[in-house]
């Protein structure tokens, strides 16, 4: 009955004592799972995405139960020991409230699939040494799961292994014994070894390996032609992206090693590519290669030596993120008008020009607008067309207008308008910005009283040097997260001792102001200029 409009209380099943399969996933059924105490012959139960509740312990009476799926049943609780018996082959507990220790699986010798993603499961993975039939194991997000991955040398049928965010350790050389592996996720774990071992995993399609102690040459990927997604961050890998020359199935690639080089032209034939992130300074080439990539969704090539005109993305209507800051990219903002779903735009320190209005009027979903040190112009008051804006960095641009527009952006967190003399307005308009964390308005014509920031309780950085602002510095006491305060050459006054309670403070500059007092009370402040 999956994906139907079936609804009602599962208690009615109590009269069907000989039921063997109950498939109710993605329906509107509800009720207490205690009813399964009256169904001793049930072999398969699928309650994914339903509103059932109760203790999983009821399944202890279902001695022939082989397959149980309570994915997203957040109101189902209890201990896994109730279902871990000889007959069990598949157990999906993802995002349920079930807990327990992995030792419960010591008798589940026929176990094929276990998914306990972000549950309260804990224990040592060594128990899976008895699960010779194990094919899929997902313990992502289970931070109290530990043990050495060498145990998987005994599970040669393994096709999916997801252990990111756990406390496991070991050498990835173990994967020389898992030739059928198609999905591997080992992020934020303490594993080590050379990725060359992955050449034994010819079926590998999805790889997530974000570990500091992993190394090797990415040339190994040239032999894995079925791979569709690669994420290798923090690892000490080397080599050239030329290894992807024959990959026609590649959809997503994220590699951030400074030792990786190559030309983005290699992706010309990857027509299915949707996500590309290469934080590698030796990456070069012309972004014109993306003209034939209509499926592209995210591009991050910041601090590489790529170049080209952003008008290439006129043919990328699905683009959501473009980050090419500190590169040789040029062009006019109008080249992005077809990217109406754009929510992140990073073009800092590039050869970009154009008028802000051209872009923001067609991209209402923008959350991050990073255009520092570009030739962009326009009235910042047009930003009210993007109500979800969180980060606006326009330092050193030719924009102008009144900062009152930010009072209409409830989600705004960072405003950087340093060195934009065309910007003016009163600080009072920022009192509505309750989520504000950073405000940089040096060398602008803003004015007003810093008491406007009393409601900005998340504020970490305040830079108003050289402006006409004033007020008593004690008005910043409520901003307990403040780390940096730059108020030199302003009309601010008061006693510096008023900031004694700001335990996070790292730097204060109040030169050429009316601020006085004994600064010795600010013992945690590493940089102090009075």
Short mmCIF file of C-alpha atoms in Angstrom, two decimals:
data_model
loop_
_atom_site.label_atom_id
_atom_site.label_comp_id
_atom_site.label_asym_id
_atom_site.label_seq_id
_atom_site.Cartn_x
_atom_site.Cartn_y
_atom_site.Cartn_z
CA UNK A 1 0.00 0.00 0.00
CA UNK A 2 2.98 2.28 -0.32
CA UNK A 3 2.38 5.83 -1.57
CA UNK A 4 -1.41 5.60 -1.28
CA UNK A 5 -3.96 7.65 0.65
CA UNK A 6 -4.54 4.88 3.17
CA UNK A 7 -5.10 6.09 6.72
CA UNK A 8 -6.40 4.82 10.05
CA UNK A 9 -5.18 3.08 13.20
CA UNK A 10 -3.02 -0.03 12.81
CA UNK A 11 -4.79 -1.59 15.79
CA UNK A 12 -7.25 -3.12 13.29
CA UNK A 13 -4.49 -5.52 12.22
CA UNK A 14 -4.86 -7.46 15.47
CA UNK A 15 -7.55 -9.61 13.88
CA UNK A 16 -5.20 -10.67 11.06
CA UNK A 17 -3.00 -12.96 13.14
CA UNK A 18 -1.55 -14.83 10.15
CA UNK A 19 -0.30 -11.80 8.22
CA UNK A 20 3.22 -12.27 6.85
CA UNK A 21 3.85 -8.91 5.16
CA UNK A 22 2.67 -5.44 6.19
CA UNK A 23 3.70 -2.71 3.74
CA UNK A 24 2.33 0.69 4.75
CA UNK A 25 5.21 3.06 3.92
CA UNK A 26 4.37 6.68 3.14
CA UNK A 27 0.74 6.34 4.18
CA UNK A 28 -1.23 8.23 6.82
CA UNK A 29 -1.66 5.30 9.18
CA UNK A 30 -1.05 5.84 12.86
CA UNK A 31 -1.36 4.04 16.15
CA UNK A 32 0.67 2.01 18.63
CA UNK A 33 2.92 -0.71 17.26
CA UNK A 34 1.99 -2.89 20.24
CA UNK A 35 -0.44 -4.56 17.82
CA UNK A 36 2.50 -6.56 16.43
CA UNK A 37 2.53 -8.54 19.67
CA UNK A 38 -0.50 -10.32 18.20
CA UNK A 39 1.10 -11.02 14.81
CA UNK A 40 3.62 -13.81 15.49
CA UNK A 41 3.98 -14.89 11.84
CA UNK A 42 4.87 -11.51 10.33
CA UNK A 43 8.09 -11.63 8.29
CA UNK A 44 8.26 -8.17 6.74
CA UNK A 45 7.09 -4.83 8.16
CA UNK A 46 7.48 -1.50 6.33
CA UNK A 47 6.20 1.54 8.25
CA UNK A 48 8.50 4.17 6.72
CA UNK A 49 7.13 7.72 6.87
CA UNK A 50 4.07 6.83 8.95
CA UNK A 51 2.79 8.26 12.24
CA UNK A 52 3.06 5.12 14.32
CA UNK A 53 4.52 5.13 17.81
CA UNK A 54 5.47 2.76 20.61
CA UNK A 55 8.30 0.57 21.84
CA UNK A 56 10.21 -1.58 19.36
CA UNK A 57 10.38 -4.24 22.06
CA UNK A 58 7.03 -5.57 20.88
CA UNK A 59 8.79 -7.22 17.91
CA UNK A 60 10.51 -9.65 20.29
CA UNK A 61 7.47 -11.90 19.87
CA UNK A 62 7.82 -11.87 16.05
CA UNK A 63 10.41 -14.64 15.92
CA UNK A 64 10.33 -15.00 12.13
CA UNK A 65 10.67 -11.28 11.42
CA UNK A 66 13.25 -10.80 8.68
CA UNK A 67 12.75 -7.25 7.49
CA UNK A 68 11.77 -4.19 9.56
CA UNK A 69 11.65 -0.62 8.25
CA UNK A 70 10.72 2.21 10.64
CA UNK A 71 12.62 4.95 8.77
CA UNK A 72 11.51 8.43 9.96
CA UNK A 73 9.20 6.96 12.63
CA UNK A 74 10.44 9.42 15.23
CA UNK A 75 7.94 8.30 17.87
CA UNK A 76 9.16 4.72 17.86
CA UNK A 77 11.49 4.09 20.79
CA UNK A 78 13.08 1.17 22.60
CA UNK A 79 16.16 -1.03 22.37
CA UNK A 80 17.35 -2.87 19.25
CA UNK A 81 18.03 -6.02 21.27
CA UNK A 82 14.37 -6.92 20.80
CA UNK A 83 14.73 -7.53 17.05
CA UNK A 84 18.31 -8.77 16.74
CA UNK A 85 17.88 -12.51 16.28
CA UNK A 86 18.97 -15.26 13.91
CA UNK A 87 16.34 -14.64 11.21
CA UNK A 88 16.87 -10.88 10.85
CA UNK A 89 18.17 -9.83 7.40
CA UNK A 90 17.25 -6.12 7.07
CA UNK A 91 16.71 -3.41 9.68
CA UNK A 92 16.10 0.26 8.84
CA UNK A 93 16.00 2.53 11.89
CA UNK A 94 17.04 5.84 10.29
CA UNK A 95 15.89 8.89 12.24
CA UNK A 96 13.81 6.84 14.65
CA UNK A 97 14.27 7.18 18.44
CA UNK A 98 15.58 3.65 18.89
CA UNK A 99 18.74 3.04 20.92
CA UNK A 100 20.92 0.11 21.90
CA UNK A 101 24.34 -1.49 21.64
CA UNK A 102 25.77 -3.10 18.51
CA UNK A 103 26.59 -6.21 20.52
CA UNK A 104 22.92 -7.11 20.08
CA UNK A 105 23.79 -8.16 16.50
CA UNK A 106 26.18 -10.90 17.66
CA UNK A 107 23.48 -13.50 16.82
CA UNK A 108 22.23 -11.83 13.62
CA UNK A 109 24.46 -13.90 11.35
CA UNK A 110 22.11 -13.50 8.37
CA UNK A 111 22.03 -9.70 8.54
CA UNK A 112 22.27 -8.14 5.08
CA UNK A 113 21.19 -4.50 5.61
CA UNK A 114 21.45 -2.22 8.67
CA UNK A 115 20.58 1.46 8.53
CA UNK A 116 20.81 3.29 11.86
CA UNK A 117 21.66 6.76 10.52
CA UNK A 118 21.50 9.42 13.29
CA UNK A 119 20.04 7.12 15.93
CA UNK A 120 21.14 6.45 19.49
CA UNK A 121 23.00 3.28 18.53
CA UNK A 122 26.40 2.78 20.16
CA UNK A 123 29.09 0.12 20.44
CA UNK A 124 32.01 -1.56 18.67
CA UNK A 125 31.78 -2.41 14.96
CA UNK A 126 33.83 -5.55 15.60
CA UNK A 127 30.50 -7.34 16.09
CA UNK A 128 29.97 -7.31 12.32
CA UNK A 129 32.70 -9.91 11.96
CA UNK A 130 29.96 -12.53 12.37
CA UNK A 131 27.75 -10.93 9.71
CA UNK A 132 29.30 -12.59 6.66
CA UNK A 133 26.26 -11.74 4.49
CA UNK A 134 26.36 -8.01 5.32
CA UNK A 135 25.97 -5.84 2.21
CA UNK A 136 24.82 -2.44 3.47
CA UNK A 137 25.78 -0.70 6.71
CA UNK A 138 24.84 2.92 7.46
CA UNK A 139 25.88 4.29 10.84
CA UNK A 140 26.48 7.88 9.71
CA UNK A 141 26.12 10.33 12.57
CA UNK A 142 26.36 7.67 15.30
CA UNK A 143 29.09 9.37 17.32
CA UNK A 144 29.29 6.66 19.99
CA UNK A 145 30.03 3.92 17.47
CA UNK A 146 33.72 2.95 17.49
CA UNK A 147 36.17 0.22 16.51
CA UNK A 148 38.66 -0.65 13.76
CA UNK A 149 37.46 -0.91 10.16
CA UNK A 150 39.71 -3.93 9.66
CA UNK A 151 36.65 -5.99 10.63
CA UNK A 152 35.27 -5.43 7.12
CA UNK A 153 37.98 -7.61 5.61
CA UNK A 154 35.62 -10.41 6.63
CA UNK A 155 32.59 -9.01 4.76
CA UNK A 156 33.52 -9.40 1.10
CA UNK A 157 29.95 -8.81 -0.10
CA UNK A 158 29.83 -5.27 1.28
CA UNK A 159 28.33 -2.78 -1.22
CA UNK A 160 27.58 0.20 1.03
CA UNK A 161 29.52 1.44 4.08
CA UNK A 162 28.57 4.74 5.74
CA UNK A 163 30.43 5.61 8.98
CA UNK A 164 30.87 9.40 8.80
CA UNK A 165 30.82 11.20 12.12
CA UNK A 166 31.51 8.08 14.15
CA UNK A 167 34.56 7.26 16.32
CA UNK A 168 35.94 4.49 14.11
CA UNK A 169 39.64 4.14 13.25
CA UNK A 170 41.88 2.06 11.00
CA UNK A 171 43.64 1.82 7.64
CA UNK A 172 41.63 2.04 4.42
CA UNK A 173 43.76 -0.80 3.04
CA UNK A 174 40.90 -2.99 4.27
CA UNK A 175 38.99 -2.07 1.11
CA UNK A 176 41.25 -4.33 -0.89
CA UNK A 177 38.85 -7.02 0.35
CA UNK A 178 35.58 -5.28 -0.68
CA UNK A 179 35.48 -5.46 -4.50
CA UNK A 180 31.71 -4.96 -4.64
CA UNK A 181 31.73 -1.68 -2.69
CA UNK A 182 29.65 0.99 -4.47
CA UNK A 183 29.19 3.61 -1.72
CA UNK A 184 31.73 4.64 0.93
CA UNK A 185 31.32 7.51 3.42
CA UNK A 186 34.15 8.15 5.90
CA UNK A 187 34.07 11.83 6.84
CA UNK A 188 35.25 13.22 10.16
CA UNK A 189 36.71 9.90 11.26
CA UNK A 190 40.27 8.89 12.21
CA UNK A 191 41.23 6.62 9.35
CA UNK A 192 44.43 6.66 7.33
CA UNK A 193 46.04 5.10 4.29
CA UNK A 194 46.62 5.48 0.55
CA UNK A 195 43.62 5.91 -1.77
CA UNK A 196 45.41 3.67 -4.28
CA UNK A 197 43.62 0.76 -2.58
CA UNK A 198 40.35 1.97 -4.10
CA UNK A 199 41.36 0.59 -7.49
CA UNK A 200 40.13 -2.73 -6.12
CA UNK A 201 36.63 -1.26 -5.77
CA UNK A 202 35.72 -1.21 -9.47
CA UNK A 203 32.00 -0.87 -8.64
CA UNK A 204 32.52 2.31 -6.59
CA UNK A 205 29.95 5.01 -7.47
CA UNK A 206 29.82 7.30 -4.45
CA UNK A 207 32.87 8.27 -2.37
CA UNK A 208 33.05 10.61 0.64
CA UNK A 209 36.50 10.57 2.21
CA UNK A 210 37.13 13.70 4.26
CA UNK A 211 40.00 12.60 6.51
CA UNK A 212 43.27 14.38 7.38
CA UNK A 213 45.45 11.26 7.36
CA UNK A 214 44.41 9.91 3.97
CA UNK A 215 46.88 10.41 1.10
CA UNK A 216 47.72 9.26 -2.40
CA UNK A 217 47.41 10.18 -6.07
CA UNK A 218 43.94 10.85 -7.51
CA UNK A 219 45.04 9.06 -10.68
CA UNK A 220 43.39 6.02 -9.10
CA UNK A 221 40.03 7.46 -10.16
CA UNK A 222 40.96 6.96 -13.82
CA UNK A 223 40.22 3.27 -13.26
CA UNK A 224 36.85 3.83 -11.57
CA UNK A 225 34.71 4.72 -14.57
CA UNK A 226 31.37 4.08 -12.83
CA UNK A 227 31.97 6.68 -10.15
CA UNK A 228 29.38 9.48 -10.05
CA UNK A 229 30.21 11.41 -6.87
CA UNK A 230 33.61 12.14 -5.27
CA UNK A 231 34.20 14.17 -2.12
CA UNK A 232 37.78 14.24 -0.83
CA UNK A 233 38.50 17.09 1.58
CA UNK A 234 41.34 17.68 4.07
CA UNK A 235 43.21 14.66 2.67
CA UNK A 236 46.81 14.99 1.46
CA UNK A 237 46.08 13.87 -2.08
CA UNK A 238 48.05 14.86 -5.19
CA UNK A 239 47.78 14.46 -8.95
CA UNK A 240 45.99 15.93 -11.94
CA UNK A 241 42.25 16.20 -12.63
CA UNK A 242 43.19 14.87 -16.06
CA UNK A 243 42.36 11.48 -14.52
CA UNK A 244 38.69 12.29 -15.18
CA UNK A 245 39.14 12.50 -18.95
CA UNK A 246 37.12 9.32 -19.57
CA UNK A 247 34.41 9.82 -16.95
CA UNK A 248 31.03 10.32 -18.59
CA UNK A 249 28.92 9.50 -15.50
CA UNK A 250 30.45 12.02 -13.11
CA UNK A 251 27.80 14.21 -11.43
CA UNK A 252 29.56 15.66 -8.40
CA UNK A 253 33.20 16.29 -7.52
CA UNK A 254 34.70 18.06 -4.49
CA UNK A 255 38.47 18.05 -3.98
CA UNK A 256 40.26 20.74 -1.96
CA UNK A 257 43.91 19.66 -1.93
CA UNK A 258 46.44 22.37 -2.81
CA UNK A 259 48.57 19.73 -4.52
CA UNK A 260 46.01 18.86 -7.19
CA UNK A 261 46.38 20.53 -10.59
CA UNK A 262 44.94 20.49 -14.08
CA UNK A 263 42.65 22.24 -16.56
CA UNK A 264 38.86 22.38 -16.10
CA UNK A 265 38.57 21.64 -19.82
CA UNK A 266 38.72 17.98 -18.81
CA UNK A 267 35.08 18.24 -17.72
CA UNK A 268 33.84 19.20 -21.19
CA UNK A 269 32.32 15.77 -21.78
CA UNK A 270 30.82 15.42 -18.27
CA UNK A 271 27.37 16.57 -19.41
CA UNK A 272 25.71 15.25 -16.24
CA UNK A 273 27.95 17.32 -13.95
CA UNK A 274 25.88 19.23 -11.41
CA UNK A 275 28.31 19.96 -8.53
CA UNK A 276 31.95 21.03 -8.99
CA UNK A 277 34.18 22.29 -6.17
CA UNK A 278 37.96 22.39 -6.58
CA UNK A 279 39.73 24.32 -3.83
CA UNK A 280 43.06 23.79 -5.55
CA UNK A 281 45.26 26.78 -6.42
CA UNK A 282 46.84 24.97 -9.37
CA UNK A 283 43.54 24.51 -11.22
CA UNK A 284 43.38 26.55 -14.42
CA UNK A 285 41.37 26.91 -17.60
CA UNK A 286 38.48 28.83 -19.14
CA UNK A 287 35.03 28.59 -17.53
CA UNK A 288 33.64 28.56 -21.07
CA UNK A 289 33.70 24.78 -20.62
CA UNK A 290 30.45 25.10 -18.63
CA UNK A 291 28.52 26.46 -21.60
CA UNK A 292 27.45 22.91 -22.44
CA UNK A 293 26.49 22.01 -18.88
CA UNK A 294 22.82 22.93 -18.47
CA UNK A 295 22.52 20.69 -15.38
CA UNK A 296 25.19 22.52 -13.40
CA UNK A 297 23.90 23.53 -9.94
CA UNK A 298 26.97 24.45 -7.88
CA UNK A 299 30.39 25.72 -9.00
CA UNK A 300 33.14 26.58 -6.52
CA UNK A 301 36.53 27.45 -8.04
CA UNK A 302 37.61 30.25 -5.73
CA UNK A 303 41.33 31.04 -5.47
CA UNK A 304 42.14 29.02 -8.58
CA UNK A 305 43.60 30.51 -11.76
CA UNK A 306 40.56 29.97 -13.96
CA UNK A 307 39.39 32.79 -16.20
CA UNK A 308 36.62 33.59 -18.65
CA UNK A 309 33.34 35.50 -18.91
CA UNK A 310 30.42 34.68 -16.58
CA UNK A 311 28.00 35.03 -19.48
CA UNK A 312 28.75 31.34 -20.01
CA UNK A 313 26.18 30.66 -17.28
CA UNK A 314 23.37 32.08 -19.40
CA UNK A 315 22.83 28.43 -20.35
CA UNK A 316 22.72 27.22 -16.71
CA UNK A 317 19.19 27.97 -15.48
CA UNK A 318 19.56 25.58 -12.50
CA UNK A 319 22.63 27.31 -11.05
CA UNK A 320 22.27 27.84 -7.29
CA UNK A 321 25.84 28.58 -6.21
CA UNK A 322 28.66 30.30 -8.07
CA UNK A 323 31.87 30.95 -6.15
CA UNK A 324 34.82 32.13 -8.26
CA UNK A 325 36.29 34.79 -5.95
CA UNK A 326 39.95 35.71 -6.40
CA UNK A 327 40.15 34.36 -9.95
CA UNK A 328 40.56 35.89 -13.41
CA UNK A 329 36.83 35.73 -14.15
CA UNK A 330 35.28 38.80 -15.81
CA UNK A 331 31.96 39.92 -17.23
CA UNK A 332 28.78 41.78 -16.37
CA UNK A 333 26.25 40.76 -13.74
CA UNK A 334 23.61 40.71 -16.47
CA UNK A 335 25.23 37.46 -17.61
CA UNK A 336 23.52 35.72 -14.69
CA UNK A 337 19.94 36.88 -15.28
CA UNK A 338 18.85 33.40 -16.36
CA UNK A 339 20.00 31.92 -13.05
CA UNK A 340 16.82 32.75 -11.20
CA UNK A 341 17.40 30.15 -8.48
CA UNK A 342 20.80 31.58 -7.52
CA UNK A 343 21.20 31.71 -3.73
CA UNK A 344 24.99 32.11 -3.38
CA UNK A 345 27.14 34.41 -5.52
CA UNK A 346 30.84 34.83 -4.75
CA UNK A 347 32.73 37.13 -7.09
CA UNK A 348 35.11 38.92 -4.70
CA UNK A 349 38.24 40.37 -6.30
CA UNK A 350 37.31 39.52 -9.87
CA UNK A 351 36.89 41.61 -13.02
CA UNK A 352 33.10 41.73 -12.62
CA UNK A 353 31.10 44.88 -13.29
CA UNK A 354 27.48 45.80 -13.75
CA UNK A 355 24.52 47.11 -11.78
CA UNK A 356 23.20 45.36 -8.68
CA UNK A 357 19.60 45.95 -9.69
CA UNK A 358 20.05 43.87 -12.84
CA UNK A 359 20.73 40.80 -10.76
CA UNK A 360 18.72 41.08 -7.55
CA UNK A 361 15.43 41.76 -9.33
CA UNK A 362 15.55 38.30 -10.97
CA UNK A 363 17.21 36.37 -8.10
CA UNK A 364 14.88 36.70 -5.09
CA UNK A 365 16.39 33.61 -3.42
CA UNK A 366 19.84 35.17 -2.94
CA UNK A 367 21.29 34.53 0.52
CA UNK A 368 24.94 35.40 -0.01
CA UNK A 369 26.09 38.29 -2.23
CA UNK A 370 29.89 38.59 -2.18
CA UNK A 371 31.22 41.25 -4.56
CA UNK A 372 34.10 42.88 -2.68
CA UNK A 373 36.70 44.77 -4.71
CA UNK A 374 34.79 44.67 -7.99
CA UNK A 375 33.49 47.42 -10.29
CA UNK A 376 29.87 46.72 -9.41
CA UNK A 377 27.64 49.74 -8.98
CA UNK A 378 24.02 50.44 -8.08
CA UNK A 379 21.73 51.48 -5.24
CA UNK A 380 21.82 49.08 -2.28
CA UNK A 381 18.17 49.83 -1.63
CA UNK A 382 17.34 47.36 -4.40
CA UNK A 383 18.39 44.57 -2.01
CA UNK A 384 14.92 44.56 -0.49
CA UNK A 385 13.97 42.33 -3.44
CA UNK A 386 15.99 39.53 -1.76
CA UNK A 387 14.30 38.94 1.61
CA UNK A 388 16.49 35.90 2.42
CA UNK A 389 19.81 37.75 2.25
CA UNK A 390 22.24 36.77 5.01
CA UNK A 391 25.65 37.93 3.76
CA UNK A 392 26.27 41.16 1.81
CA UNK A 393 29.93 41.98 1.07
CA UNK A 394 30.34 45.05 -1.13
CA UNK A 395 33.58 46.50 0.24
CA UNK A 396 35.37 48.74 -2.25
CA UNK A 397 32.60 48.75 -4.86
CA UNK A 398 30.80 51.73 -6.37
CA UNK A 399 27.46 51.12 -4.68
CA UNK A 400 25.50 53.84 -2.95
CA UNK A 401 22.27 54.32 -1.04
CA UNK A 402 20.76 54.23 2.45
CA UNK A 403 21.49 51.42 4.93
CA UNK A 404 17.84 51.52 5.99
CA UNK A 405 17.27 48.71 3.46
CA UNK A 406 18.88 46.23 5.88
CA UNK A 407 16.09 46.86 8.37
CA UNK A 408 13.85 45.07 5.84
CA UNK A 409 16.08 41.98 5.71
CA UNK A 410 15.26 39.94 8.85
CA UNK A 411 17.85 37.22 8.16
CA UNK A 412 20.84 39.49 7.55
CA UNK A 413 23.99 38.35 9.41
CA UNK A 414 26.90 40.10 7.71
CA UNK A 415 27.12 43.57 6.16
CA UNK A 416 30.45 44.69 4.71
CA UNK A 417 30.32 48.10 3.06
CA UNK A 418 33.78 49.39 3.99
CA UNK A 419 35.16 52.02 1.59
CA UNK A 420 31.84 52.79 -0.09
CA UNK A 421 31.55 56.57 0.42
CA UNK A 422 28.27 56.64 -1.47
CA UNK A 423 26.58 54.75 1.38
CA UNK A 424 24.84 56.72 4.12
CA UNK A 425 21.98 56.48 6.61
CA UNK A 426 21.24 56.21 10.32
CA UNK A 427 22.28 53.28 12.50
CA UNK A 428 18.81 53.18 14.06
CA UNK A 429 17.56 51.27 11.01
CA UNK A 430 19.82 48.35 12.01
CA UNK A 431 18.11 47.81 15.37
CA UNK A 432 15.72 45.42 13.60
CA UNK A 433 18.58 43.19 12.45
CA UNK A 434 18.42 40.76 15.38
CA UNK A 435 20.58 38.13 13.61
CA UNK A 436 23.42 40.54 12.77
CA UNK A 437 26.89 39.10 13.47
CA UNK A 438 29.16 41.44 11.54
CA UNK A 439 28.86 45.08 10.46
CA UNK A 440 31.64 46.90 8.56
CA UNK A 441 30.89 50.50 7.59
CA UNK A 442 34.33 52.15 7.71
CA UNK A 443 34.72 55.12 5.35
CA UNK A 444 31.00 55.54 4.73
CA UNK A 445 28.69 58.44 5.56
CA UNK A 446 26.56 56.65 8.13
CA UNK A 447 25.63 58.37 11.36
CA UNK A 448 23.57 57.71 14.46
CA UNK A 449 23.91 56.25 17.95
CA UNK A 450 25.56 52.88 18.62
CA UNK A 451 22.71 52.13 21.04
CA UNK A 452 21.02 50.75 17.91
CA UNK A 453 23.06 47.58 18.42
CA UNK A 454 21.61 46.80 21.87
CA UNK A 455 19.18 44.39 20.20
CA UNK A 456 21.88 42.69 18.06
CA UNK A 457 22.79 40.04 20.61
CA UNK A 458 24.73 37.88 18.09
CA UNK A 459 27.07 40.71 17.01
CA UNK A 460 30.72 39.59 16.82
CA UNK A 461 32.41 42.31 14.78
CA UNK A 462 31.67 46.05 14.77
CA UNK A 463 33.71 48.32 12.46
CA UNK A 464 32.52 51.94 12.25
CA UNK A 465 35.86 53.79 12.16
CA UNK A 466 35.93 57.18 10.49
CA UNK A 467 32.15 57.64 10.49
CA UNK A 468 29.89 60.19 12.17
CA UNK A 469 28.42 57.76 14.68
CA UNK A 470 28.28 58.54 18.40
CA UNK A 471 26.85 57.35 21.69
CA UNK A 472 28.07 55.77 24.89
CA UNK A 473 30.19 52.63 24.57
CA UNK A 474 28.31 51.07 27.46
CA UNK A 475 25.44 50.46 25.02
CA UNK A 476 27.47 47.55 23.63
CA UNK A 477 27.37 45.60 26.92
CA UNK A 478 24.39 43.53 25.77
CA UNK A 479 26.38 42.26 22.76
CA UNK A 480 28.06 39.49 24.75
CA UNK A 481 29.44 37.77 21.63
CA UNK A 482 31.52 40.78 20.54
CA UNK A 483 35.10 39.97 19.59
CA UNK A 484 36.25 42.98 17.56
CA UNK A 485 35.32 46.64 18.05
CA UNK A 486 36.70 49.32 15.70
CA UNK A 487 35.44 52.80 16.60
CA UNK A 488 38.49 55.03 16.09
CA UNK A 489 37.82 58.56 14.83
CA UNK A 490 34.15 58.51 15.78
CA UNK A 491 32.08 60.51 18.27
CA UNK A 492 31.70 57.57 20.65
CA UNK A 493 32.41 58.20 24.33
CA UNK A 494 31.99 56.62 27.76
CA UNK A 495 34.06 54.52 30.15
CA UNK A 496 35.92 51.54 28.66
CA UNK A 497 35.29 49.61 31.88
CA UNK A 498 31.67 49.20 30.79
CA UNK A 499 32.87 46.42 28.48
CA UNK A 500 34.46 44.38 31.28
CA UNK A 501 31.73 41.73 31.02
CA UNK A 502 32.50 40.95 27.35
CA UNK A 503 34.45 37.73 27.84
CA UNK A 504 34.85 37.01 24.08
CA UNK A 505 36.54 40.31 23.25
CA UNK A 506 39.83 40.04 21.32
CA UNK A 507 40.41 43.55 19.96
CA UNK A 508 39.24 47.11 20.63
CA UNK A 509 40.27 50.27 18.77
CA UNK A 510 38.88 53.52 20.20
CA UNK A 511 41.69 55.90 19.22
CA UNK A 512 40.67 59.53 18.68
CA UNK A 513 37.35 59.08 20.52
CA UNK A 514 36.00 60.36 23.84
CA UNK A 515 36.28 56.91 25.43
CA UNK A 516 38.17 56.95 28.73
CA UNK A 517 38.84 54.70 31.72
CA UNK A 518 41.18 51.97 32.99
CA UNK A 519 41.66 49.38 30.25
CA UNK A 520 43.37 46.88 32.55
CA UNK A 521 39.98 45.35 33.32
CA UNK A 522 39.92 43.95 29.76
CA UNK A 523 42.40 41.19 30.53
CA UNK A 524 41.14 38.90 27.73
CA UNK A 525 41.68 41.50 25.02
CA UNK A 526 44.75 40.66 22.91
CA UNK A 527 44.70 43.92 20.92
CA UNK A 528 43.82 47.22 22.56
CA UNK A 529 44.25 50.68 21.01
CA UNK A 530 43.18 53.71 23.05
#
